[in-house]
mmCIF file of C-alpha atoms in Angstrom:
data_model
loop_
_atom_site.group_PDB
_atom_site.id
_atom_site.type_symbol
_atom_site.label_atom_id
_atom_site.label_comp_id
_atom_site.label_asym_id
_atom_site.label_seq_id
_atom_site.Cartn_x
_atom_site.Cartn_y
_atom_site.Cartn_z
ATOM 1 C CA MET B 24 28.918 38.673 -37.601
ATOM 2 C CA THR B 25 28.770 41.776 -35.403
ATOM 3 C CA LYS B 26 25.420 43.115 -34.220
ATOM 4 C CA ASN B 27 24.251 46.182 -32.339
ATOM 5 C CA ILE B 28 22.938 45.518 -28.855
ATOM 6 C CA TYR B 29 21.240 48.224 -26.797
ATOM 7 C CA TYR B 30 21.045 48.018 -23.017
ATOM 8 C CA VAL B 31 18.260 49.627 -20.979
ATOM 9 C CA SER B 32 19.069 49.780 -17.269
ATOM 10 C CA GLY B 33 16.697 49.532 -14.322
ATOM 11 C CA LEU B 34 15.290 52.095 -11.919
ATOM 12 C CA GLY B 35 17.641 51.232 -9.077
ATOM 13 C CA ALA B 36 20.485 50.673 -11.503
ATOM 14 C CA ASP B 37 22.442 52.206 -14.343
ATOM 15 C CA GLU B 38 24.753 51.059 -17.111
ATOM 16 C CA ARG B 39 27.313 49.789 -14.586
ATOM 17 C CA VAL B 40 25.287 46.621 -14.020
ATOM 18 C CA PHE B 41 25.858 45.579 -17.648
ATOM 19 C CA ASN B 42 29.638 45.753 -17.258
ATOM 20 C CA PHE B 43 29.643 42.220 -15.879
ATOM 21 C CA LEU B 44 28.097 40.653 -19.001
ATOM 22 C CA ARG B 45 30.266 39.118 -21.711
ATOM 23 C CA ILE B 46 28.303 39.007 -24.962
ATOM 24 C CA ASP B 47 29.998 37.757 -28.133
ATOM 25 C CA ASN B 48 30.198 39.630 -31.434
ATOM 26 C CA VAL B 49 28.172 42.696 -30.509
ATOM 27 C CA ILE B 50 28.667 46.444 -30.421
ATOM 28 C CA GLU B 51 27.245 47.601 -27.098
ATOM 29 C CA THR B 52 25.332 50.843 -26.594
ATOM 30 C CA HIS B 53 23.761 52.006 -23.333
ATOM 31 C CA ILE B 54 20.464 53.850 -23.647
ATOM 32 C CA LYS B 55 20.687 56.981 -21.509
ATOM 33 C CA TRP B 56 17.760 57.974 -19.322
ATOM 34 C CA LEU B 57 16.198 61.339 -20.146
ATOM 35 C CA ASP B 58 14.439 63.713 -17.804
ATOM 36 C CA PRO B 59 10.722 62.921 -18.092
ATOM 37 C CA LEU B 60 8.505 65.746 -19.273
ATOM 38 C CA LYS B 61 5.612 66.959 -17.164
ATOM 39 C CA ASN B 62 2.798 64.367 -17.167
ATOM 40 C CA GLU B 63 4.683 62.344 -19.798
ATOM 41 C CA SER B 64 3.388 58.858 -20.490
ATOM 42 C CA LEU B 65 5.667 55.839 -20.578
ATOM 43 C CA SER B 66 4.858 55.355 -24.257
ATOM 44 C CA SER B 67 5.845 58.916 -25.136
ATOM 45 C CA TYR B 68 8.993 58.699 -23.038
ATOM 46 C CA SER B 69 10.016 55.436 -24.696
ATOM 47 C CA GLN B 70 9.596 56.980 -28.137
ATOM 48 C CA ARG B 71 12.015 59.754 -27.206
ATOM 49 C CA LEU B 72 14.609 57.132 -26.256
ATOM 50 C CA ILE B 73 14.428 55.730 -29.793
ATOM 51 C CA LEU B 74 16.501 58.686 -31.010
ATOM 52 C CA GLN B 75 19.494 56.938 -29.419
ATOM 53 C CA ILE B 76 19.058 53.851 -31.619
ATOM 54 C CA ASP B 77 20.507 53.341 -35.104
ATOM 55 C CA LEU B 78 17.451 52.124 -36.998
ATOM 56 C CA SER B 79 19.402 51.462 -40.197
ATOM 57 C CA LYS B 80 20.673 48.220 -38.639
ATOM 58 C CA ASP B 81 19.091 45.295 -36.829
ATOM 59 C CA VAL B 82 18.261 46.126 -33.224
ATOM 60 C CA ILE B 83 18.735 43.860 -30.217
ATOM 61 C CA LEU B 84 17.299 45.265 -26.985
ATOM 62 C CA VAL B 85 18.265 44.019 -23.525
ATOM 63 C CA GLY B 86 16.428 45.532 -20.568
ATOM 64 C CA VAL B 87 16.826 44.814 -16.861
ATOM 65 C CA SER B 88 14.009 45.360 -14.328
ATOM 66 C CA PHE B 89 12.247 48.662 -15.173
ATOM 67 C CA GLY B 90 14.460 48.737 -18.261
ATOM 68 C CA GLY B 91 12.763 45.534 -19.385
ATOM 69 C CA ILE B 92 9.411 47.303 -19.227
ATOM 70 C CA VAL B 93 10.778 50.286 -21.146
ATOM 71 C CA ALA B 94 12.385 47.996 -23.736
ATOM 72 C CA GLN B 95 8.981 46.408 -24.385
ATOM 73 C CA GLU B 96 7.458 49.860 -24.852
ATOM 74 C CA ILE B 97 10.230 50.819 -27.297
ATOM 75 C CA SER B 98 9.607 47.625 -29.248
ATOM 76 C CA LYS B 99 6.016 48.728 -29.939
ATOM 77 C CA HIS B 100 7.296 51.578 -32.099
ATOM 78 C CA ILE B 101 10.267 50.127 -34.025
ATOM 79 C CA ASP B 102 11.278 46.831 -35.590
ATOM 80 C CA ILE B 103 13.264 44.671 -33.179
ATOM 81 C CA GLU B 104 15.323 41.641 -34.135
ATOM 82 C CA LYS B 105 15.474 40.323 -30.581
ATOM 83 C CA LEU B 106 14.180 41.483 -27.195
ATOM 84 C CA ILE B 107 15.638 40.159 -23.945
ATOM 85 C CA ILE B 108 14.339 41.147 -20.524
ATOM 86 C CA ILE B 109 16.106 40.285 -17.269
ATOM 87 C CA SER B 110 14.649 40.404 -13.739
ATOM 88 C CA SER B 111 11.508 41.979 -15.156
ATOM 89 C CA VAL B 112 7.904 41.245 -16.152
ATOM 90 C CA LYS B 113 5.906 41.048 -19.370
ATOM 91 C CA SER B 114 2.651 42.501 -18.012
ATOM 92 C CA PHE B 115 0.869 43.666 -14.867
ATOM 93 C CA LYS B 116 -0.526 40.145 -14.541
ATOM 94 C CA GLU B 117 2.980 38.943 -13.711
ATOM 95 C CA TYR B 118 3.345 41.256 -10.709
ATOM 96 C CA GLY B 119 3.375 39.563 -7.332
ATOM 97 C CA PHE B 120 0.636 40.200 -4.760
ATOM 98 C CA ASP B 121 2.668 42.850 -2.933
ATOM 99 C CA LEU B 122 3.253 45.004 -6.031
ATOM 100 C CA LYS B 123 -0.386 44.677 -7.063
ATOM 101 C CA LEU B 124 -1.401 45.817 -3.582
ATOM 102 C CA VAL B 125 0.874 48.864 -3.800
ATOM 103 C CA SER B 126 -0.540 49.638 -7.242
ATOM 104 C CA PHE B 127 -4.171 49.414 -6.126
ATOM 105 C CA THR B 128 -3.706 51.378 -2.877
ATOM 106 C CA LYS B 129 -1.394 53.955 -4.502
ATOM 107 C CA ILE B 130 0.441 54.250 -1.196
ATOM 108 C CA TYR B 131 3.614 55.186 -3.056
ATOM 109 C CA LYS B 132 2.017 58.533 -3.965
ATOM 110 C CA ILE B 133 1.934 59.769 -0.375
ATOM 111 C CA VAL B 134 5.563 58.978 0.454
ATOM 112 C CA PRO B 135 8.014 61.884 -0.096
ATOM 113 C CA SER B 136 10.712 61.199 -2.678
ATOM 114 C CA PHE B 137 13.595 61.564 -0.229
ATOM 115 C CA ILE B 138 12.032 58.925 2.025
ATOM 116 C CA LEU B 139 11.551 56.602 -0.953
ATOM 117 C CA LYS B 140 15.213 56.965 -1.826
ATOM 118 C CA TRP B 141 16.313 56.537 1.786
ATOM 119 C CA SER B 142 14.174 53.418 2.214
ATOM 120 C CA ASN B 143 15.577 52.018 -1.028
ATOM 121 C CA LYS B 144 19.089 52.286 0.387
ATOM 122 C CA LEU B 145 18.001 50.802 3.701
ATOM 123 C CA THR B 146 16.393 47.703 2.175
ATOM 124 C CA ALA B 147 18.290 47.384 -1.112
ATOM 125 C CA ASP B 148 20.672 44.608 -0.067
ATOM 126 C CA TYR B 149 17.750 42.379 0.916
ATOM 127 C CA PHE B 150 15.412 43.082 -1.981
ATOM 128 C CA PHE B 151 18.149 43.027 -4.624
ATOM 129 C CA GLY B 152 19.748 39.896 -3.200
ATOM 130 C CA VAL B 153 23.319 41.194 -3.026
ATOM 131 C CA GLU B 154 25.909 38.610 -2.042
ATOM 132 C CA SER B 155 29.022 40.567 -1.131
ATOM 133 C CA LYS B 156 30.256 43.816 0.362
ATOM 134 C CA GLU B 157 31.437 44.913 -3.094
ATOM 135 C CA GLU B 158 27.971 44.375 -4.578
ATOM 136 C CA SER B 159 26.389 46.311 -1.716
ATOM 137 C CA GLU B 160 28.762 49.230 -2.256
ATOM 138 C CA LEU B 161 28.058 49.224 -6.004
ATOM 139 C CA LEU B 162 24.303 49.169 -5.447
ATOM 140 C CA ASN B 163 24.491 52.012 -2.930
ATOM 141 C CA ARG B 164 26.541 54.139 -5.328
ATOM 142 C CA ILE B 165 23.968 53.524 -8.045
ATOM 143 C CA ILE B 166 21.055 54.456 -5.760
ATOM 144 C CA ASP B 167 22.890 57.589 -4.620
ATOM 145 C CA SER B 168 23.184 58.723 -8.231
ATOM 146 C CA THR B 169 19.503 58.083 -9.025
ATOM 147 C CA ASP B 170 17.570 61.299 -9.648
ATOM 148 C CA GLU B 171 14.664 61.586 -7.192
ATOM 149 C CA LYS B 172 12.317 63.166 -9.745
ATOM 150 C CA PHE B 173 12.995 60.362 -12.217
ATOM 151 C CA MET B 174 12.583 57.754 -9.473
ATOM 152 C CA VAL B 175 9.131 59.041 -8.497
ATOM 153 C CA TRP B 176 8.033 59.229 -12.145
ATOM 154 C CA ALA B 177 9.303 55.712 -12.899
ATOM 155 C CA ILE B 178 7.670 54.138 -9.837
ATOM 156 C CA ASP B 179 4.353 55.665 -10.902
ATOM 157 C CA LYS B 180 4.748 54.229 -14.418
ATOM 158 C CA ILE B 181 5.644 50.785 -13.074
ATOM 159 C CA MET B 182 2.560 50.777 -10.860
ATOM 160 C CA LYS B 183 0.281 51.822 -13.748
ATOM 161 C CA TRP B 184 1.778 49.607 -16.467
ATOM 162 C CA LYS B 185 -0.574 46.965 -17.879
ATOM 163 C CA ASN B 186 0.762 45.768 -21.249
ATOM 164 C CA SER B 187 -2.330 43.661 -21.803
ATOM 165 C CA ARG B 188 -1.376 42.905 -25.410
ATOM 166 C CA ALA B 189 0.600 39.706 -25.801
ATOM 167 C CA SER B 190 3.934 40.390 -27.459
ATOM 168 C CA LYS B 191 4.502 38.874 -30.890
ATOM 169 C CA LEU B 192 8.210 39.635 -30.726
ATOM 170 C CA ASP B 193 11.063 37.199 -30.379
ATOM 171 C CA LEU B 194 11.257 37.767 -26.630
ATOM 172 C CA THR B 195 13.442 35.985 -24.093
ATOM 173 C CA HIS B 196 12.617 36.453 -20.412
ATOM 174 C CA ILE B 197 15.389 35.584 -17.935
ATOM 175 C CA GLN B 198 14.279 35.551 -14.309
ATOM 176 C CA GLY B 199 15.807 34.576 -10.973
ATOM 177 C CA ASP B 200 13.800 32.151 -8.864
ATOM 178 C CA SER B 201 14.807 34.099 -5.735
ATOM 179 C CA ASP B 202 13.856 37.567 -7.007
ATOM 180 C CA ARG B 203 12.256 39.517 -4.142
ATOM 181 C CA ILE B 204 10.953 42.426 -6.237
ATOM 182 C CA PHE B 205 9.296 40.716 -9.194
ATOM 183 C CA ASN B 206 8.618 37.652 -7.075
ATOM 184 C CA ASN B 207 5.875 35.812 -8.959
ATOM 185 C CA ARG B 208 6.984 32.160 -9.202
ATOM 186 C CA LYS B 209 4.206 31.240 -11.645
ATOM 187 C CA LEU B 210 5.580 33.124 -14.634
ATOM 188 C CA ARG B 211 5.337 31.434 -18.015
ATOM 189 C CA GLY B 212 7.751 31.537 -20.908
ATOM 190 C CA VAL B 213 10.704 32.166 -18.611
ATOM 191 C CA ILE B 214 14.282 30.912 -18.441
ATOM 192 C CA TRP B 215 14.827 30.487 -14.713
ATOM 193 C CA VAL B 216 18.158 31.174 -13.012
ATOM 194 C CA LYS B 217 18.503 29.072 -9.868
ATOM 195 C CA ASN B 218 19.023 31.167 -6.718
ATOM 196 C CA GLY B 219 19.075 34.311 -8.848
ATOM 197 C CA GLY B 220 17.959 37.515 -7.118
ATOM 198 C CA HIS B 221 17.101 40.918 -8.544
ATOM 199 C CA PHE B 222 20.806 41.776 -8.764
ATOM 200 C CA MET B 223 21.688 38.591 -10.632
ATOM 201 C CA ILE B 224 22.832 40.569 -13.663
ATOM 202 C CA VAL B 225 25.865 41.256 -11.449
ATOM 203 C CA ASN B 226 26.284 38.127 -9.337
ATOM 204 C CA ARG B 227 25.036 35.641 -11.948
ATOM 205 C CA ALA B 228 26.549 37.506 -14.901
ATOM 206 C CA LYS B 229 28.379 34.484 -16.309
ATOM 207 C CA GLU B 230 25.225 32.366 -16.397
ATOM 208 C CA ILE B 231 23.158 35.183 -17.891
ATOM 209 C CA SER B 232 25.872 35.884 -20.478
ATOM 210 C CA ASN B 233 25.803 32.224 -21.504
ATOM 211 C CA ILE B 234 22.014 32.304 -21.889
ATOM 212 C CA ILE B 235 22.115 35.471 -23.998
ATOM 213 C CA ASN B 236 24.957 34.176 -26.173
ATOM 214 C CA LEU B 237 23.065 30.937 -26.827
ATOM 215 C CA GLN B 238 19.868 32.828 -27.663
ATOM 216 C CA LEU B 239 21.661 35.110 -30.115
ATOM 217 C CA ALA B 240 23.632 32.260 -31.687
ATOM 218 C CA TYR B 241 20.401 30.350 -32.288
ATOM 219 C CA LEU B 242 18.748 33.459 -33.747
ATOM 220 C CA TRP B 243 21.571 34.147 -36.168
ATOM 221 C CA ASP B 244 22.029 30.503 -37.179
ATOM 222 C CA THR B 245 18.314 30.238 -37.905
ATOM 223 C CA LYS B 246 18.393 33.376 -40.058
ATOM 224 C CA LYS B 247 21.073 31.857 -42.277
ATOM 225 C CA TYR B 248 18.503 29.454 -43.656
ATOM 226 C CA VAL B 249 15.582 31.843 -44.033
#
């Protein structure tokens, strides 16, 4: 049985981070980021991304970090067979104290975009939890290719996102217990990855692949008897 799986990358990442996953019996498609329109909401933006999805077939969405947030927004507008978020959150309530403080003070609004990007590069290895020179080089290349306008827009949407409605979807949340960005250790309904940081989709790819493969196998086996 071959299924369509759609990947939604993070803010400080792109489709390269998914290259380390090994998912069985799927056709992989990477959702491409679009340039946000002026004053565009996250909901409206997510609906435009849907044009990249074949809705005539079952849809499996996998989002990492900010991509996990966007994947949840997409799922509000189309039928989803399975939603998997990695190194992400399910609502504003799951943000750690530091992110909530940034959101409430809106300090990110007064920092120029080039400084935001520069500071991301300066602190990325620590906050993403990279474990090798190769990972650091990959992360820096990804940050270098991130559009500053998109980065500023996305940070604003992350800080304003609430998602107060509990999801009724078949959602799997995979989170590292050493994540320094989404660092709330009291999350519920989570599959924890021991010593996993925010970049664990790269350096814990085998473990994450195993989790996803087991989740999909269970889903498809269950559907045989429905």
